[in-house]
Short mmCIF file of C-alpha atoms and ligand atoms in Angstrom, two decimals:
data_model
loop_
_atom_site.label_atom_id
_atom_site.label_comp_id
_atom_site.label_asym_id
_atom_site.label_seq_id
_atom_site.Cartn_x
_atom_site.Cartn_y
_atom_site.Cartn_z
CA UNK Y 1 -14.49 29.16 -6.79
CA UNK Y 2 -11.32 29.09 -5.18
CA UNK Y 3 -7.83 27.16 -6.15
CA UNK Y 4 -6.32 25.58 -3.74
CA UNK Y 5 -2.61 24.11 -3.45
CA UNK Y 6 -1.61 21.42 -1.17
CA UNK Y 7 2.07 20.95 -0.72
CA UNK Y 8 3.52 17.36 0.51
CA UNK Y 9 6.59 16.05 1.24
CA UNK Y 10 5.78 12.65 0.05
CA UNK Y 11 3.45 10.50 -1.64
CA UNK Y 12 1.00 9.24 0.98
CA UNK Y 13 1.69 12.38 3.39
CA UNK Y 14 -2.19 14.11 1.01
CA UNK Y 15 -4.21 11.41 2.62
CA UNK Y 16 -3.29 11.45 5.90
CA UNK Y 17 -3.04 15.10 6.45
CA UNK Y 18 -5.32 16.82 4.60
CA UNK Y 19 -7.23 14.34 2.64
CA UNK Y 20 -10.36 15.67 4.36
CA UNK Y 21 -9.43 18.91 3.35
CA UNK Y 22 -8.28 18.09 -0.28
CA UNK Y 23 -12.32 15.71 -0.70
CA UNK Y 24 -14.56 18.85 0.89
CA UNK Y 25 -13.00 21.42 -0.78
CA UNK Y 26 -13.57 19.55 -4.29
CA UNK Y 27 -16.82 18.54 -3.78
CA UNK Y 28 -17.63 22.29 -3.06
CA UNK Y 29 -16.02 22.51 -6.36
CA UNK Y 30 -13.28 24.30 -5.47
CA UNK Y 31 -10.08 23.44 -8.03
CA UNK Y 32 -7.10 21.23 -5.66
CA UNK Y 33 -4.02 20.84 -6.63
CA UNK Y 34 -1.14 18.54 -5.50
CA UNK Y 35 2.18 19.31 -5.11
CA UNK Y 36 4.84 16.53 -3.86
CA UNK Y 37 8.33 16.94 -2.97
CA UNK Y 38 10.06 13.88 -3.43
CA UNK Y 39 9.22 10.59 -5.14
CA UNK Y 40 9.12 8.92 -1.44
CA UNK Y 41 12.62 6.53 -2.28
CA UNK Y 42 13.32 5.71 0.89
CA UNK Y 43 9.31 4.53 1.77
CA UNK Y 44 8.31 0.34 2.32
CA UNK Y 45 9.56 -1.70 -1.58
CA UNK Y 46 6.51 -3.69 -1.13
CA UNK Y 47 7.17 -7.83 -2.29
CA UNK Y 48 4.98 -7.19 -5.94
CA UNK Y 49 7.44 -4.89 -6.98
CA UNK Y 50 7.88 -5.88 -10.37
CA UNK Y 51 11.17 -6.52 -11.87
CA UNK Y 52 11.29 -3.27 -13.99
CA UNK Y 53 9.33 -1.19 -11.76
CA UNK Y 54 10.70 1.38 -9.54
CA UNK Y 55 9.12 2.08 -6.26
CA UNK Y 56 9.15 5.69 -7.13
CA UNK Y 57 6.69 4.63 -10.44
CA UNK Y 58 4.07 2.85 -7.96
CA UNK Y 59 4.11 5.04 -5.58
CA UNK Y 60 3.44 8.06 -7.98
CA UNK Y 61 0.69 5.12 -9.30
CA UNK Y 62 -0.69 5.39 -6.38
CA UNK Y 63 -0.78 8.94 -5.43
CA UNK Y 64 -2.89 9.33 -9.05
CA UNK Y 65 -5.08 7.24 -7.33
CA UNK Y 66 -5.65 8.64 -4.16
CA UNK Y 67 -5.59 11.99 -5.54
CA UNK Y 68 -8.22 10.88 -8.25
CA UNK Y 69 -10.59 9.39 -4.81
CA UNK Y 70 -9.87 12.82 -3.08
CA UNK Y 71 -11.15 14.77 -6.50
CA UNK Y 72 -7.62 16.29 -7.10
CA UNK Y 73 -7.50 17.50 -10.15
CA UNK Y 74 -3.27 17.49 -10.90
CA UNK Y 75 -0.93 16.29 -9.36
CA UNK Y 76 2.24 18.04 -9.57
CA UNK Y 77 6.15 16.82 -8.58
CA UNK Y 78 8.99 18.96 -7.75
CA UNK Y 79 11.48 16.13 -8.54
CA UNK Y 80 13.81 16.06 -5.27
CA UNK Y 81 14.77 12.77 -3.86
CA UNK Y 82 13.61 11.83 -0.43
CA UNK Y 83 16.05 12.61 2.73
CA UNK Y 84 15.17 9.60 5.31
CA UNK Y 85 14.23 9.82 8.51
CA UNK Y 86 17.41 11.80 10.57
CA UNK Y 87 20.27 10.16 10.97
CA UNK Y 88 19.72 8.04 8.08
CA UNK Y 89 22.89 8.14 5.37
CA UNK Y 90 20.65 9.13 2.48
CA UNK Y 91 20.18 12.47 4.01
CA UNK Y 92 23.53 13.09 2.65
CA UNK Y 93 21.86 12.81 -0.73
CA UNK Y 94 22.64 15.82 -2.52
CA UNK Y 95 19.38 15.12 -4.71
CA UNK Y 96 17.96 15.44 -1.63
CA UNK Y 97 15.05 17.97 -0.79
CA UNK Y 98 16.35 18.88 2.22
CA UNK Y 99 19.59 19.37 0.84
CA UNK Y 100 18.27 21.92 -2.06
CA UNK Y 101 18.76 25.43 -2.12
CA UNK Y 102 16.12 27.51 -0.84
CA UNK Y 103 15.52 29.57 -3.56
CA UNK Y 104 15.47 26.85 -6.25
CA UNK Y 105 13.05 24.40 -4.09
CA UNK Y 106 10.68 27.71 -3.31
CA UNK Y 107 10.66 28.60 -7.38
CA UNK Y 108 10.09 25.03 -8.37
CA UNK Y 109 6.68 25.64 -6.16
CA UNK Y 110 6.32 29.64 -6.90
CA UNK Y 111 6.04 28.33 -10.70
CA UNK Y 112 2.94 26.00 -10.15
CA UNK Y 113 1.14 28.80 -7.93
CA UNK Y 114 1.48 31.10 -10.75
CA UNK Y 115 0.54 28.92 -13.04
CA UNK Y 116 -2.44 27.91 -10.89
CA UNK Y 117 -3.06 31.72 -9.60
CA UNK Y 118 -3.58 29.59 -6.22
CA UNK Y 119 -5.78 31.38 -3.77
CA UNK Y 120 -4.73 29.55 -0.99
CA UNK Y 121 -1.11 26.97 -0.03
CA UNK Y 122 -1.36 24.64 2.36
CA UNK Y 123 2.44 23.52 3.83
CA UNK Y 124 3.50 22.13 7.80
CA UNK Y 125 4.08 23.70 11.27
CA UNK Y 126 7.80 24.42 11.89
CA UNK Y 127 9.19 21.44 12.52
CA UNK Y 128 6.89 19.26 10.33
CA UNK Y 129 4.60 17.86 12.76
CA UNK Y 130 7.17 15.22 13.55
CA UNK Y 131 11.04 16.57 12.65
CA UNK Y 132 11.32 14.47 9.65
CA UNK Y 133 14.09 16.83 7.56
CA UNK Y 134 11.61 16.95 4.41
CA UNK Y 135 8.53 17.65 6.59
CA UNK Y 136 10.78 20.41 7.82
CA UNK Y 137 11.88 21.51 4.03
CA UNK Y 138 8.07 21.84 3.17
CA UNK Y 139 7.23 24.44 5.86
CA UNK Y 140 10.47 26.56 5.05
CA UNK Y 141 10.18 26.31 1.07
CA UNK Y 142 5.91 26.43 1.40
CA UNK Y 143 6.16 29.94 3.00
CA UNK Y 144 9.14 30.78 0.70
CA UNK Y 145 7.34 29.98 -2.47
CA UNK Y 146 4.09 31.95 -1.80
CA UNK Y 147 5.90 34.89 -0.89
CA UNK Y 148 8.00 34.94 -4.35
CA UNK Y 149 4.13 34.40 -5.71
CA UNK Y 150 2.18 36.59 -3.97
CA UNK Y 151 -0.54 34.16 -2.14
CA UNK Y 152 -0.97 35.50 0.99
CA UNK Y 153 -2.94 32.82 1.97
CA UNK Y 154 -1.34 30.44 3.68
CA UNK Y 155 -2.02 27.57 6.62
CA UNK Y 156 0.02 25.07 8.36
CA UNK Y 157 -1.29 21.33 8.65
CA UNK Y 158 -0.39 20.23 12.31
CA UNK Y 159 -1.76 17.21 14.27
CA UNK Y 160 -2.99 18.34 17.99
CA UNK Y 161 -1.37 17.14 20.41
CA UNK Y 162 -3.09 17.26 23.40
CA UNK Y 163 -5.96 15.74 21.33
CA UNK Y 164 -3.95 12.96 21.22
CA UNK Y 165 -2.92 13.11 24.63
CA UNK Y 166 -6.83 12.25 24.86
CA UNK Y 167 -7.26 9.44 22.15
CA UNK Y 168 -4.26 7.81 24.29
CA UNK Y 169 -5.87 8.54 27.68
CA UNK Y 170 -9.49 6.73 26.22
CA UNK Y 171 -7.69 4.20 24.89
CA UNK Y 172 -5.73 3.11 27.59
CA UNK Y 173 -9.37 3.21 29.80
CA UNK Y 174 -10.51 1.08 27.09
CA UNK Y 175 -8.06 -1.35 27.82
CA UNK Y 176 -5.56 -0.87 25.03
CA UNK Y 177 -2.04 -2.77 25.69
CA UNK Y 178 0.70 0.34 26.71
CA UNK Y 179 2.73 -0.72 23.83
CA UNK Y 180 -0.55 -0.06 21.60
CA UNK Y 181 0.38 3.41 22.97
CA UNK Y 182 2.87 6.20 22.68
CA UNK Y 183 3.07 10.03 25.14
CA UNK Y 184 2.26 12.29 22.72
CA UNK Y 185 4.99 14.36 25.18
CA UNK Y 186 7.62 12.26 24.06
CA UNK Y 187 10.32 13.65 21.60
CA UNK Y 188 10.18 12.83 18.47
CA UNK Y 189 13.54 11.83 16.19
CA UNK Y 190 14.29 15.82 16.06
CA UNK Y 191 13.95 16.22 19.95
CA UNK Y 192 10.30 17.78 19.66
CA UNK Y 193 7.23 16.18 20.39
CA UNK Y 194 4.72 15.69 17.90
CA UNK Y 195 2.59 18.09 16.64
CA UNK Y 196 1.56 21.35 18.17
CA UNK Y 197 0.02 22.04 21.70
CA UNK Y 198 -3.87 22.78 21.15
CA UNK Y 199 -3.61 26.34 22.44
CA UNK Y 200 -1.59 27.58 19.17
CA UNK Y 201 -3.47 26.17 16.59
CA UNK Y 202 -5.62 28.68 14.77
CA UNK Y 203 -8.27 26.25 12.71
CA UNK Y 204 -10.35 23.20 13.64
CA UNK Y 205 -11.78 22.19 9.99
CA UNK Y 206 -14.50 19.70 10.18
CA UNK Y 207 -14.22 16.91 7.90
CA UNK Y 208 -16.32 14.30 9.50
CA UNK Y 209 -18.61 14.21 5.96
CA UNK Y 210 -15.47 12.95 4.21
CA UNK Y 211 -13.80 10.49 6.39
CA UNK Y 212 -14.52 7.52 4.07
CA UNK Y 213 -12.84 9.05 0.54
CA UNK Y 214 -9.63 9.86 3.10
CA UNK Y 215 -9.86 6.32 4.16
CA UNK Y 216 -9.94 5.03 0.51
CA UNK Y 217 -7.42 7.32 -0.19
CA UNK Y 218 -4.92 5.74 2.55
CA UNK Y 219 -5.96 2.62 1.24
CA UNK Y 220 -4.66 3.45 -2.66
CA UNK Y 221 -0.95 3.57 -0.76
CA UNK Y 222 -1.19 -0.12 -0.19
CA UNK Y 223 2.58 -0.50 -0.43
CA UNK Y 224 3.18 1.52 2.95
CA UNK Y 225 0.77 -0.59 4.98
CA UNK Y 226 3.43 -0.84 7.70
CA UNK Y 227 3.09 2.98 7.77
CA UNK Y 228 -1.01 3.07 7.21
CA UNK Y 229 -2.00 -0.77 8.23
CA UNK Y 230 -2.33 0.91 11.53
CA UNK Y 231 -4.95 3.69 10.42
CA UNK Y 232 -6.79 1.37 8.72
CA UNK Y 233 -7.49 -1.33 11.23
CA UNK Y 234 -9.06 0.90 13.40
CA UNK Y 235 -12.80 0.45 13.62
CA UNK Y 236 -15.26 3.09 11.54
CA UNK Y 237 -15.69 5.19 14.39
CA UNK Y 238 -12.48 5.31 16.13
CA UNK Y 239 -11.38 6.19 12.32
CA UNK Y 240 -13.92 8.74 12.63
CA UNK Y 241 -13.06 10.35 15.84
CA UNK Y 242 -8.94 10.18 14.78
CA UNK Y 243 -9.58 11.32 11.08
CA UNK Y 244 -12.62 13.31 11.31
CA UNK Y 245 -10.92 16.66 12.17
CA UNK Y 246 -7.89 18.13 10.12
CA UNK Y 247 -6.03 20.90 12.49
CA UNK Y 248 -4.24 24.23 10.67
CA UNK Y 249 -2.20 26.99 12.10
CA UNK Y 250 -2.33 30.50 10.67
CA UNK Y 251 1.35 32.01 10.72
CA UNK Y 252 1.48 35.52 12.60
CA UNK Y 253 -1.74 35.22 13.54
CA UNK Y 254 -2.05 35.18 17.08
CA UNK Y 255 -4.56 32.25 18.20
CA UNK Y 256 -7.63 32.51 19.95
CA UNK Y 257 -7.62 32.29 23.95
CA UNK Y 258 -10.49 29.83 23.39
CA UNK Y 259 -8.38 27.52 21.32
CA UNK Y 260 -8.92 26.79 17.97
CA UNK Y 261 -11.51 27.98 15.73
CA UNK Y 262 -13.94 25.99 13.95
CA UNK Y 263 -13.42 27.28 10.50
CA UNK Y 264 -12.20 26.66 7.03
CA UNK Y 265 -10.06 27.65 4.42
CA UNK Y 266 -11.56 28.58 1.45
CA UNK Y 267 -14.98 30.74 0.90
CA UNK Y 268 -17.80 28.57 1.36
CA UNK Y 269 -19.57 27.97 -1.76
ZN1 ZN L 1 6.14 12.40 4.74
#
């Protein structure tokens, strides 16, 4: 059995991203391990907020949760301070994760993958699927931190874009209202549009079997609903078709001319 280490920017980020991942390879019985930036300051302060609770306390509540559906076994923080979306004035934060040093963010990590003797990292694509500076921070310090601890095997979680080109396109024949909708084409805050064109992603990992605990999972980060109310409304099978597939790039791997591979990451039990 195989460890494996998934690295987030923020609490909430596991679920949506790789939760399929994080629920198949437990129940193969593989060992997963979480690893979170940032406490997620700058997310929704939902109106229960108690008077001496910090939003930082429920949502780490509530990543034990969703980590406990997904059959995570530890979850892990690296203690930085969320950066905002770009622009924002906290990204002047000098707490900040995208504001630490290299070297300091990637040993905080390298530490935990020793300590784990992780087999396999998970981090993002280049520009964190959508530009947000921490998203960004993960992929740099992910690739930085298994390099300073020897696990050479690493993947990229990216969202396809022209497979949502396609949701958009049967959506819209469905009848959807445009402002339902958004061009996948468009640029994002950071100038890039989302994701990562299908043609250079390596991996298509199938986790159709487990779209239910990543559902319950979203559903443990109940104070973000503005951010996951939309994910959740959807009907079971549009939930299905949207969540069912998780999408990884291999680094310096050129990928196949076919597109990406059906595959996964860890040795099948
Ligand atoms: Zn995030």
């Amino acid at each position: 059995m195989a460890t494996l280490v998934l690295f987030h920017a923020h609490p909430d980020d596991e679920s949506i991203g790789t939760g399929g991942t994080a629920a198949r390879a437990a129940a193969e019985g593989h060992r997963v391990v979480l690893v979170v930036a940032t406490g997620g300051e700058h997310g929704e302060v939902p109106d229960d907020l108690a008077p001496e609770e910090s939003l930082v306390e429920r949502r780490r509540a509530e990543t034990e949760r969703s980590a406990a559906v997904l059959g995570i076994q530890r979850v892990a923080w690296l203690g930085y301070r969320d950066s905002g979306m770009t622009g924002w004035e906290q990204n002047t934060d000098p707490r900040s994760f995208h504001l630490a040093p290299l070297d300091e963010a990637a040993e905080r990590l390298a530490a935990i993958l020793r300590e784990e003797e992780a087999d396999v990292l998970t981090c993002y694509d280049w520009h964190g699927n959508y530009g947000h500076p921490d998203h960004v921070q993960v992929h740099r310090v992910g690739h930085a931190a298994a390099a300073r601890a020897g696990v050479t095997e690493v993947w990229e979680t990216t969202m396809n874009r022209d497979e949502l080109r396609r949701f958009m396109d049967l959506a819209r024949e469905a009848g959807a209202p445009e402002e339902e909708l958004f061009d996948p084409e468009s640029p994002m805050d950071d100038g890039n549009p989302m994701g990562t064109p299908e043609a250079e992603i390596s991996l298509r990992v199938d986790v159709s079997a487990f779209v239910d605990r990543k559902r319950a999972s979203i559903t443990c980060h109940a104070s973000q609903v503005t951010d996951t109310g939309m994910f959740l409304s959807m009907p079971d099978d549009q939930f299905q078709l949207a969540f069912g597939t998780e999408w990884f790039i291999r680094p310096g791997a050129a990928p196949s001319p076919d597109g990406p591979v059906d595959g996964w990451l860890l040795p099948s039990a």
